[in-house]
C-alpha cells in the first residue's frame, strides 16, 4: 500500500492566490455592483442571488438560496472531506449610507475564498462551505442560522471585514437591546394638570437615573439610548412615551448585569411618575463577544504579513457583530483588512466610497487570498487540524 504524502501547504497557498487573481475581474465587478445597489437586512434579494449564482458556477459545488428560514441566506458547498471549513459572507447595507460598513468587500472576499478553496477540497481532506448571512447590522442573521442548524458540522468559521487599518481580529462587545413604553394619562396641561400622569416625566427620570448609573458601570460596559416617543402638543400632559437602549459589555455575563442596571432605572422612572411600564429586554437575539482563537489568528497574521500587510494586534473592544455568536460555537477568525486610512470611520458615506474604490478592491482580493490561505493552513497543520476535529476544538485564546 502506497502511503499518501501530506499536501504541500506552500504550493496550495500559491495556487489559491493564482485562482483569486484569475477571478479578480469578476469579483471586483460584483463588489461594485453590490455597493451600487445597497439593500437593507433581510431585503438583500439581489446580492444574495448574485452570490449564489456565482458560487453555483464552481464545478462540483452545490448552492442553495433560502436556507435556515431566511429567504436571503444561502449555502454553497464543495468537497466531502471530514474537516468542514465555513466561510461567512455578509451583504446587508445601512440606511442612508449604503455600504458604509463595507459588506460588499466581505461578500466578495468570501466568495473569492470559496472559488479558491473549492478546487482544493479533496487535497485538503475538507468540505468547503460558503454561508451567506443576511442582516448582520440589524437582525443577527447568523444567530438565526445557528439556531436553524445551518452551521452544524462546522469545525472552523472564517470571514474578513474591512476597516481603517489591518488588525488580526475585531474585538467586539457583546450587545443587546432594551425597550420601554411608559403609560400614563393625558390631561390638559393648564386646566386639569392634576388629572394627568406624565409619561414623559417617567422617561426623564429614567434617563437621569441611567446617566447617574454610568459612574458605577463596570469596565467595558456601555449604554446607548434613543427616544422613540415623547408626547405631542406642549399643552397636553403626555400619556405615553417610549425609548430604546443598546447595552454592550465584554462578556455575556457582564451584559446581563448592565441590562439589569438599565431595567432598574426604567422601573424607577415609572414608579416616580406613577406610570405603568412595558419593558422588553432582548434575550434570544443578543450578539455575543468574540472568542478569539490564538492559533487561527496567528495563521491569518502569518499569511497577511507574507502578503505585505502588517496587521495590528487585537485592540480594545469596539462595535458588535453576530460573528461573535458563531465564535462561541466554533473556532473562528474575524480579522479587519485595512483600507489604508486610519482616520476612516465605519458606518459613514466616506467609508462606503472607500470600500468601493481602489482600496476596497485591494481588500477584496487580498481578503479572499488570505481567507483561502488561512483555511489551507488549518487543514494542513497537523496540530491545528487534530484539535479542530477533536471533542475539544477550542484552543488557547488571545
PDB file of N, CA, C and O in Angstrom, residues 3-13 15 83 120-126 375-382 385:
ATOM      1  N   UNK A   3       1.649   4.942   0.795  1.00  0.00           N
ATOM      2  CA  UNK A   3       1.211   5.953   1.737  1.00  0.00           C
ATOM      3  C   UNK A   3       1.092   7.288   1.022  1.00  0.00           C
ATOM      4  O   UNK A   3       2.003   7.740   0.334  1.00  0.00           O
ATOM      5  N   UNK A   4      -0.083   7.939   1.195  1.00  0.00           N
ATOM      6  CA  UNK A   4      -0.313   9.220   0.546  1.00  0.00           C
ATOM      7  C   UNK A   4       0.494  10.300   1.258  1.00  0.00           C
ATOM      8  O   UNK A   4       0.510  10.401   2.478  1.00  0.00           O
ATOM      9  N   UNK A   5       1.191  11.123   0.490  1.00  0.00           N
ATOM     10  CA  UNK A   5       2.013  12.170   1.083  1.00  0.00           C
ATOM     11  C   UNK A   5       1.142  13.329   1.540  1.00  0.00           C
ATOM     12  O   UNK A   5       0.047  13.558   1.016  1.00  0.00           O
ATOM     13  N   UNK A   6       1.624  14.048   2.541  1.00  0.00           N
ATOM     14  CA  UNK A   6       0.896  15.212   3.053  1.00  0.00           C
ATOM     15  C   UNK A   6       0.884  16.303   1.990  1.00  0.00           C
ATOM     16  O   UNK A   6       1.836  16.465   1.224  1.00  0.00           O
ATOM     17  N   UNK A   7      -0.185  17.070   1.923  1.00  0.00           N
ATOM     18  CA  UNK A   7      -0.243  18.135   0.921  1.00  0.00           C
ATOM     19  C   UNK A   7       0.808  19.201   1.195  1.00  0.00           C
ATOM     20  O   UNK A   7       1.175  19.463   2.340  1.00  0.00           O
ATOM     21  N   UNK A   8       1.307  19.805   0.132  1.00  0.00           N
ATOM     22  CA  UNK A   8       2.299  20.871   0.233  1.00  0.00           C
ATOM     23  C   UNK A   8       1.556  22.185   0.457  1.00  0.00           C
ATOM     24  O   UNK A   8       1.002  22.770  -0.473  1.00  0.00           O
ATOM     25  N   UNK A   9       1.562  22.643   1.719  1.00  0.00           N
ATOM     26  CA  UNK A   9       0.776  23.824   2.062  1.00  0.00           C
ATOM     27  C   UNK A   9       1.214  25.049   1.278  1.00  0.00           C
ATOM     28  O   UNK A   9       0.379  25.837   0.812  1.00  0.00           O
ATOM     29  N   UNK A  10       2.515  25.235   1.120  1.00  0.00           N
ATOM     30  CA  UNK A  10       3.015  26.413   0.410  1.00  0.00           C
ATOM     31  C   UNK A  10       2.538  26.418  -1.034  1.00  0.00           C
ATOM     32  O   UNK A  10       2.129  27.461  -1.572  1.00  0.00           O
ATOM     33  N   UNK A  11       2.589  25.264  -1.675  1.00  0.00           N
ATOM     34  CA  UNK A  11       2.133  25.175  -3.062  1.00  0.00           C
ATOM     35  C   UNK A  11       0.636  25.445  -3.167  1.00  0.00           C
ATOM     36  O   UNK A  11       0.170  26.110  -4.106  1.00  0.00           O
ATOM     37  N   UNK A  12      -0.113  24.932  -2.204  1.00  0.00           N
ATOM     38  CA  UNK A  12      -1.564  25.148  -2.230  1.00  0.00           C
ATOM     39  C   UNK A  12      -1.912  26.609  -1.969  1.00  0.00           C
ATOM     40  O   UNK A  12      -2.838  27.155  -2.582  1.00  0.00           O
ATOM     41  N   UNK A  13      -1.172  27.246  -1.072  1.00  0.00           N
ATOM     42  CA  UNK A  13      -1.413  28.671  -0.831  1.00  0.00           C
ATOM     43  C   UNK A  13      -1.154  29.485  -2.095  1.00  0.00           C
ATOM     44  O   UNK A  13      -1.896  30.415  -2.419  1.00  0.00           O
ATOM     45  N   UNK A  15      -1.341  28.363  -5.166  1.00  0.00           N
ATOM     46  CA  UNK A  15      -2.404  28.034  -6.115  1.00  0.00           C
ATOM     47  C   UNK A  15      -3.674  28.828  -5.792  1.00  0.00           C
ATOM     48  O   UNK A  15      -4.357  29.323  -6.705  1.00  0.00           O
ATOM     49  N   UNK A  83     -12.982  17.530   7.484  1.00  0.00           N
ATOM     50  CA  UNK A  83     -12.798  18.844   8.095  1.00  0.00           C
ATOM     51  C   UNK A  83     -13.694  19.846   7.367  1.00  0.00           C
ATOM     52  O   UNK A  83     -13.528  20.077   6.168  1.00  0.00           O
ATOM     53  N   UNK A 120      -9.552  22.734  -4.255  1.00  0.00           N
ATOM     54  CA  UNK A 120      -8.533  22.107  -3.414  1.00  0.00           C
ATOM     55  C   UNK A 120      -9.135  21.216  -2.335  1.00  0.00           C
ATOM     56  O   UNK A 120      -8.397  20.630  -1.530  1.00  0.00           O
ATOM     57  N   UNK A 121     -10.458  21.108  -2.301  1.00  0.00           N
ATOM     58  CA  UNK A 121     -11.125  20.434  -1.195  1.00  0.00           C
ATOM     59  C   UNK A 121     -10.624  19.009  -1.001  1.00  0.00           C
ATOM     60  O   UNK A 121     -10.344  18.573   0.134  1.00  0.00           O
ATOM     61  N   UNK A 122     -10.494  18.261  -2.083  1.00  0.00           N
ATOM     62  CA  UNK A 122     -10.063  16.863  -1.953  1.00  0.00           C
ATOM     63  C   UNK A 122      -8.636  16.770  -1.427  1.00  0.00           C
ATOM     64  O   UNK A 122      -8.335  15.930  -0.565  1.00  0.00           O
ATOM     65  N   UNK A 123      -7.734  17.629  -1.928  1.00  0.00           N
ATOM     66  CA  UNK A 123      -6.359  17.605  -1.440  1.00  0.00           C
ATOM     67  C   UNK A 123      -6.280  17.993   0.032  1.00  0.00           C
ATOM     68  O   UNK A 123      -5.395  17.525   0.766  1.00  0.00           O
ATOM     69  N   UNK A 124      -7.200  18.827   0.462  1.00  0.00           N
ATOM     70  CA  UNK A 124      -7.207  19.292   1.853  1.00  0.00           C
ATOM     71  C   UNK A 124      -7.951  18.334   2.780  1.00  0.00           C
ATOM     72  O   UNK A 124      -7.898  18.502   4.005  1.00  0.00           O
ATOM     73  N   UNK A 125      -8.635  17.355   2.203  1.00  0.00           N
ATOM     74  CA  UNK A 125      -9.471  16.489   3.031  1.00  0.00           C
ATOM     75  C   UNK A 125     -10.556  17.291   3.728  1.00  0.00           C
ATOM     76  O   UNK A 125     -10.861  17.073   4.906  1.00  0.00           O
ATOM     77  N   UNK A 126     -11.153  18.224   2.994  1.00  0.00           N
ATOM     78  CA  UNK A 126     -12.065  19.184   3.607  1.00  0.00           C
ATOM     79  C   UNK A 126     -13.367  19.305   2.818  1.00  0.00           C
ATOM     80  O   UNK A 126     -13.441  18.994   1.626  1.00  0.00           O
ATOM     81  N   UNK A 375      -7.316  29.056   5.588  1.00  0.00           N
ATOM     82  CA  UNK A 375      -8.041  27.787   5.606  1.00  0.00           C
ATOM     83  C   UNK A 375      -7.124  26.630   5.224  1.00  0.00           C
ATOM     84  O   UNK A 375      -7.197  25.541   5.816  1.00  0.00           O
ATOM     85  N   UNK A 376      -6.255  26.849   4.254  1.00  0.00           N
ATOM     86  CA  UNK A 376      -5.300  25.818   3.844  1.00  0.00           C
ATOM     87  C   UNK A 376      -4.387  25.452   5.008  1.00  0.00           C
ATOM     88  O   UNK A 376      -4.120  24.267   5.267  1.00  0.00           O
ATOM     89  N   UNK A 377      -3.931  26.445   5.741  1.00  0.00           N
ATOM     90  CA  UNK A 377      -3.076  26.168   6.893  1.00  0.00           C
ATOM     91  C   UNK A 377      -3.815  25.368   7.961  1.00  0.00           C
ATOM     92  O   UNK A 377      -3.241  24.468   8.589  1.00  0.00           O
ATOM     93  N   UNK A 378      -5.071  25.689   8.198  1.00  0.00           N
ATOM     94  CA  UNK A 378      -5.839  24.948   9.206  1.00  0.00           C
ATOM     95  C   UNK A 378      -6.000  23.487   8.804  1.00  0.00           C
ATOM     96  O   UNK A 378      -5.999  22.592   9.660  1.00  0.00           O
ATOM     97  N   UNK A 379      -6.141  23.261   7.512  1.00  0.00           N
ATOM     98  CA  UNK A 379      -6.335  21.890   7.035  1.00  0.00           C
ATOM     99  C   UNK A 379      -5.041  21.097   6.991  1.00  0.00           C
ATOM    100  O   UNK A 379      -5.061  19.866   7.128  1.00  0.00           O
ATOM    101  N   UNK A 380      -3.911  21.765   6.792  1.00  0.00           N
ATOM    102  CA  UNK A 380      -2.646  21.045   6.591  1.00  0.00           C
ATOM    103  C   UNK A 380      -1.758  21.013   7.822  1.00  0.00           C
ATOM    104  O   UNK A 380      -0.845  20.180   7.907  1.00  0.00           O
ATOM    105  N   UNK A 381      -1.983  21.904   8.775  1.00  0.00           N
ATOM    106  CA  UNK A 381      -1.214  21.870  10.024  1.00  0.00           C
ATOM    107  C   UNK A 381      -1.789  20.746  10.895  1.00  0.00           C
ATOM    108  O   UNK A 381      -2.934  20.814  11.339  1.00  0.00           O
ATOM    109  N   UNK A 382      -0.983  19.712  11.143  1.00  0.00           N
ATOM    110  CA  UNK A 382      -1.497  18.525  11.828  1.00  0.00           C
ATOM    111  C   UNK A 382      -2.034  18.836  13.212  1.00  0.00           C
ATOM    112  O   UNK A 382      -3.062  18.309  13.635  1.00  0.00           O
ATOM    113  N   UNK A 385      -5.337  20.921  12.811  1.00  0.00           N
ATOM    114  CA  UNK A 385      -6.386  20.069  12.243  1.00  0.00           C
ATOM    115  C   UNK A 385      -6.891  19.075  13.281  1.00  0.00           C
ATOM    116  O   UNK A 385      -8.109  18.878  13.444  1.00  0.00           O
TER     117      UNK A 385
END
